[in-house]
Every structure is written in structure tokens, then in C-alpha cells.
Coordinates of C-alpha atoms in Angstrom, one line a residue:
X297 CA -0.2 -0.1 0.2
X298 CA 2.7 2.4 0.6
X299 CA 4.5 1.4 -2.0
X300 CA 1.8 1.9 -4.6
X301 CA 1.2 5.5 -2.9
X302 CA 4.1 6.9 -5.1
X303 CA 1.6 5.7 -8.1
X304 CA -0.8 8.3 -7.1
X305 CA -3.8 5.9 -7.2
X306 CA -5.6 7.1 -4.0
X307 CA -5.3 10.1 -1.9
X308 CA -6.7 8.5 1.5
X309 CA -5.8 5.5 3.4
X310 CA -9.2 4.8 5.6
X311 CA -8.8 2.9 8.9
X312 CA -11.1 1.9 11.6
X313 CA -9.1 2.7 14.2
X314 CA -5.5 4.7 14.0
X315 CA -4.0 1.4 16.1
X316 CA -4.9 -0.7 12.9
X317 CA -2.6 1.1 10.9
X318 CA 0.7 0.5 13.1
X319 CA 0.7 -0.8 17.1
X320 CA 3.8 1.2 18.0
X321 CA 4.7 5.3 17.2
X322 CA 8.0 4.9 15.2
X323 CA 6.0 3.1 12.4
X324 CA 3.0 5.3 12.5
X325 CA 5.3 8.2 11.9
X326 CA 7.5 6.4 9.4
X327 CA 5.1 5.5 7.2
X328 CA 2.9 8.1 7.6
X329 CA 5.6 10.4 6.4
X330 CA 6.1 8.5 3.0
X331 CA 2.6 8.8 2.6
X332 CA 1.9 12.2 3.1
X333 CA 5.0 13.1 0.7
X334 CA 3.1 11.0 -1.9
X335 CA 0.5 12.9 -0.8
X336 CA -2.0 10.2 1.0
X337 CA -3.8 11.1 4.1
X338 CA -4.3 8.3 6.8
X339 CA -8.0 9.2 8.1
X340 CA -9.6 6.8 11.3
X341 CA -13.5 6.3 11.1
X342 CA -14.2 5.9 14.6
X343 CA -11.6 8.8 15.8
X344 CA -12.0 12.4 15.2
X345 CA -8.7 14.2 14.6
X346 CA -8.5 17.4 12.4
X347 CA -6.3 19.3 11.3
X348 CA -5.1 21.9 14.3
X349 CA -2.1 21.9 16.1
X350 CA -3.7 20.5 19.0
X351 CA -4.5 17.4 17.2
X352 CA -0.8 16.4 17.1
X353 CA -0.9 16.0 20.6
X354 CA -4.5 13.7 20.2
X355 CA -3.1 11.2 17.6
X356 CA 0.0 10.8 19.3
X357 CA -2.0 10.2 22.3
X358 CA -4.2 7.2 20.3
X359 CA -0.9 5.9 18.9
X360 CA 1.3 5.8 22.3
X361 CA -2.2 3.9 23.7
X362 CA -2.1 1.7 20.5
X363 CA 1.7 0.8 21.6
X364 CA 1.2 0.3 25.4
X365 CA -2.1 -1.9 24.5
X366 CA -0.2 -4.1 22.4
X367 CA 2.7 -4.3 24.9
X368 CA 0.5 -5.2 27.8
X369 CA -1.2 -7.9 25.7
X370 CA 2.1 -9.7 24.6
X371 CA 3.3 -9.5 28.5
X372 CA -0.1 -11.1 29.7
X373 CA 0.0 -14.1 26.8
X374 CA 3.5 -14.4 27.6
X375 CA 2.7 -14.6 31.5
X376 CA -0.4 -17.0 30.6
X377 CA 1.8 -19.3 28.7
X378 CA 4.4 -19.5 31.3
X379 CA 1.8 -20.1 33.8
X380 CA 0.6 -23.2 31.7
X381 CA 3.7 -24.3 31.3
X382 CA 4.6 -24.5 35.0
X383 CA 1.7 -26.5 35.3
X384 CA 2.6 -28.8 32.0
X385 CA -0.4 -27.5 30.4
X386 CA -0.8 -27.4 26.4
X387 CA 0.1 -23.9 25.1
X388 CA -1.3 -25.0 21.6
X389 CA 0.3 -25.6 18.2
X390 CA 0.3 -28.8 16.7
X391 CA -0.3 -31.7 18.7
X392 CA 2.0 -34.6 18.6
X393 CA 0.8 -37.7 16.6
X394 CA -0.5 -39.7 19.5
X395 CA -1.8 -37.1 22.4
X396 CA -4.7 -35.2 22.7
X397 CA -5.7 -32.8 25.4
X398 CA -8.1 -32.7 28.4
X399 CA -10.4 -30.7 29.6
X400 CA -7.5 -28.9 31.9
X401 CA -5.5 -28.6 28.9
X402 CA -3.3 -31.1 30.2
X403 CA -1.6 -34.0 27.1
X404 CA -3.6 -37.3 27.5
X405 CA -2.9 -40.4 25.3
X406 CA -5.0 -40.7 22.3
X407 CA -5.3 -44.7 22.5
X408 CA -6.2 -44.3 18.8
X409 CA -3.0 -42.7 17.5
X410 CA -0.5 -43.7 20.4
X411 CA -0.6 -47.5 19.3
X412 CA 1.4 -46.1 15.8
X413 CA 3.9 -44.0 17.5
X414 CA 4.6 -47.3 19.1
X415 CA 5.2 -49.0 16.1
X416 CA 7.1 -46.6 14.4
X417 CA 9.8 -46.1 17.4
X418 CA 9.8 -50.1 17.7
X419 CA 10.0 -50.7 14.1
X420 CA 12.9 -48.3 13.6
X421 CA 15.1 -49.6 16.9
X422 CA 14.6 -53.2 15.8
X423 CA 16.6 -52.1 12.3
X424 CA 13.5 -51.5 9.7
X425 CA 14.4 -48.5 7.0
X426 CA 12.8 -44.8 7.6
X427 CA 11.6 -45.5 3.8
X428 CA 10.0 -49.1 4.3
X429 CA 8.3 -47.5 7.6
X430 CA 6.7 -44.7 5.5
X431 CA 5.7 -46.9 2.2
X432 CA 3.9 -49.4 5.0
X433 CA 2.1 -46.6 6.7
X434 CA 1.2 -45.1 3.7
X435 CA 0.1 -47.6 2.2
X436 CA -2.1 -48.6 5.0
X437 CA -3.5 -45.1 4.5
X438 CA -2.2 -43.8 8.0
X439 CA -2.1 -40.1 8.7
X440 CA 0.3 -37.5 10.5
X441 CA -1.2 -35.7 13.0
X442 CA -1.9 -32.9 10.9
X443 CA -3.8 -35.4 8.4
X444 CA -1.0 -35.6 5.7
X445 CA 0.9 -38.7 4.2
X446 CA 4.0 -40.0 6.3
X447 CA 7.4 -38.8 4.7
X448 CA 11.2 -38.8 6.1
X449 CA 10.5 -35.1 7.6
X450 CA 7.8 -35.8 9.2
X451 CA 9.0 -39.3 10.8
X452 CA 12.4 -37.8 11.7
X453 CA 10.8 -35.0 14.0
X454 CA 8.5 -37.5 15.9
X455 CA 11.9 -39.9 16.3
X456 CA 13.2 -37.2 18.0
X457 CA 10.5 -36.0 19.8
X458 CA 10.9 -35.9 23.9
X459 CA 8.2 -35.8 24.6
X460 CA 7.3 -39.2 23.6
X461 CA 9.4 -40.0 27.0
X462 CA 7.4 -37.5 29.2
X463 CA 9.0 -34.4 29.0
X464 CA 7.7 -31.2 28.9
X465 CA 9.1 -28.4 27.6
X466 CA 8.5 -24.6 26.8
X467 CA 11.0 -22.3 25.9
X468 CA 13.8 -22.9 29.0
X469 CA 11.0 -24.6 31.2
X470 CA 11.6 -28.2 30.9
X471 CA 9.3 -30.9 33.4
X472 CA 10.5 -34.4 33.8
X473 CA 7.5 -36.1 33.5
X474 CA 5.6 -34.1 33.2
X475 CA 3.6 -35.9 29.7
X476 CA 1.8 -39.3 29.8
X477 CA 5.0 -41.5 28.2
X478 CA 4.3 -43.5 25.2
X479 CA 7.9 -44.8 24.6
X480 CA 10.5 -46.2 26.9
X481 CA 13.9 -44.1 27.6
X482 CA 15.4 -47.1 26.6
X483 CA 13.6 -47.7 22.9
X484 CA 14.1 -43.6 22.7
X485 CA 17.5 -43.9 23.3
X486 CA 18.1 -46.8 21.4
X487 CA 16.2 -44.8 18.3
X488 CA 18.5 -42.1 19.1
X489 CA 22.0 -43.4 18.3
X490 CA 20.9 -45.3 15.4
X491 CA 19.9 -42.1 14.0
X492 CA 22.7 -40.0 14.7
X493 CA 24.7 -43.5 13.2
X494 CA 22.9 -43.0 10.0
X495 CA 23.7 -38.8 10.1
X496 CA 27.2 -39.9 10.3
X497 CA 26.9 -42.5 7.4
X498 CA 23.9 -41.9 5.1
X499 CA 24.7 -44.5 2.5
X500 CA 24.3 -47.0 5.2
X501 CA 20.6 -46.2 5.7
X502 CA 19.7 -46.0 2.2
X503 CA 20.4 -49.2 1.0
X504 CA 20.5 -52.9 2.6
X505 CA 23.9 -53.1 0.7
X506 CA 26.6 -52.7 3.1
X507 CA 28.8 -49.4 1.8
X508 CA 31.9 -49.7 3.5
X509 CA 33.8 -46.8 2.6
X510 CA 31.2 -44.6 3.5
X511 CA 32.4 -41.5 6.1
X512 CA 36.2 -42.6 4.6
X513 CA 36.0 -42.1 1.0
X514 CA 35.9 -38.5 -0.1
X515 CA 36.1 -36.7 -4.2
X516 CA 39.3 -36.0 -5.2
X517 CA 37.7 -32.9 -6.8
X518 CA 35.9 -31.0 -4.5
X519 CA 36.6 -32.4 -1.7
X520 CA 32.8 -33.6 -0.7
X521 CA 32.1 -37.1 0.9
X522 CA 32.0 -39.9 -1.5
X523 CA 27.8 -41.8 -0.8
X524 CA 26.7 -45.1 -1.7
X525 CA 24.2 -44.6 -4.9
X526 CA 22.5 -47.8 -6.2
X527 CA 20.4 -47.7 -9.8
X528 CA 19.2 -50.0 -12.6
X529 CA 21.2 -50.4 -16.2
X530 CA 19.7 -50.9 -19.3
X531 CA 19.4 -54.4 -18.9
X532 CA 17.4 -53.9 -15.6
X533 CA 20.8 -55.0 -13.8
X534 CA 21.5 -53.0 -10.3
X535 CA 24.7 -51.3 -10.1
X536 CA 26.4 -50.3 -6.6
X537 CA 28.8 -47.0 -7.0
X538 CA 29.5 -44.5 -5.0
X539 CA 28.5 -40.3 -5.6
X540 CA 30.0 -37.1 -4.6
X541 CA 27.7 -35.4 -2.4
X542 CA 28.1 -32.1 -4.5
X543 CA 27.3 -34.1 -7.7
X544 CA 24.3 -35.3 -6.1
X545 CA 22.9 -32.5 -4.9
X546 CA 23.4 -30.8 -8.5
X547 CA 26.1 -28.5 -7.5
X548 CA 29.5 -28.0 -9.3
X549 CA 31.4 -31.0 -9.7
X550 CA 32.3 -32.8 -12.3
X551 CA 33.1 -36.2 -10.5
X552 CA 32.5 -39.2 -12.4
X553 CA 30.9 -42.4 -10.1
X554 CA 32.9 -44.9 -8.7
X555 CA 32.0 -48.4 -9.2
X556 CA 31.4 -50.5 -5.8
X557 CA 33.5 -53.2 -5.6
X558 CA 31.9 -56.0 -4.0

């Protein structure tokens, strides 16, 4: 709107009240100055402000009150959410799969979706690949808490969520056992160790074939890690090889793939 004012498309900006135009005095003065320079006037429908010098004080007071109200409201909201957190109550946001909220805003186990969480953790801890778990769940029509299909990102987020071992966290407030547990700490830690291991050697997670040189082999041109890959040739034969991480990400490196020696 401020940019369009320079085009001469309008000469008045009509607002319900001045606090709808800006919630702090700096923004209000800054943008009004630009509009005034472009021949545009800001008019309030609810507040009568004339052109006299005394009305400069009135407008400043109204803008100051709007900024005060905004700051006070922010404080009240923060205080309320902090009080909720100290009682381990839900402060909104996306509900983790497996949980619901009771009438007192405390987390409660959802008997319909909690078994899905248990299955995910158990299968991954037992060695199932992420892609196999995703394919299995999507083929069964299971959905994430937002109603979407499962993918690598949603599964990683779920597997790292410490709420499942009962840990409540809001900003710097952490309450152990503040939430009903769905996953045991032993299973959770086993999952974290496997995820960390796969993070260091991603090629091992991508295929059941063991790429022993992952984390040890680096590109001779750019120095990036060489990652294990596989693909089918023209005769439908599976080939295994190492590929530069930068080539894989379509970055500038002309390194060719290196065949994996069985």
C-alpha cells in the first residue's frame, strides 16, 4: 500500500482506528511521513482528528496508547503461557501424534494414534529402514497428526520428540514426567543412537547393501563425501557405486561415479 501511494492511485487511507494502521509509534510516524510525501492522508473512521496543531498531541496519545496496549497484551499472553507451562499444560501448536488434550489442557494419550507411535519407534529400533516404514504406513492409509501422508521429515521429527518419554518443554521450562509416556527411555535412546549413526553415514540407511567406504571416501575434485548409491542399468541390472555429495545435490563438481567393488 505504501509503495502504491507513490503511483497516485489514491489519496486517502481509511482505517477503523489508528491502532489498525500501526501498533507502535515509530512505524506509524515513518509510514505516515511517506504517505504524506506522496499526497496521501490517513483517516480514522472512529476517531475524529482535525488538522489543528492541538490534534498532533491527540494523535500521538492515541498512537502511544495503541503501543502500550500491544505491549501489555504481549506481557499478559507470555505470563499466561508461562503459568500454563509451569503446570505442564498445552500451549497450543501442532499436537504430536499419539496425544490429545483433556479439559484442563493437560496432555493425554490418544488410544487411537498412540499405537502408531509405538510401532514407528519399535520398528526403527529393530532395524527397519525409514523408507520401508513410510511405505508401510502410507499403504495402510495412516496419516500424520496434520492429516498428511508420512514422509522422511515427519518421521524424523516424530522420532526426535522427547514428549514421548514424558518430557514437557516450553522455552527454558523443562518438566520431566510432565506428560504421559508412550515410549520407554531405553527404546528412545536406542532410536537416537541409530539416527545419529545414520546421520554420520547416510548411505548405510539408504540401502540394505553395505557401503563400507561411507565416511571414509572423499571426492578427489571438491573434497565432499562420496555417498553410496544404487540404480538399474539398461538391462535391468542393479549397479552399486559411490557418488560425490555435491554432484548428488546438483552442485558444481564434475566427478564421475566410482563403482563399488563387491
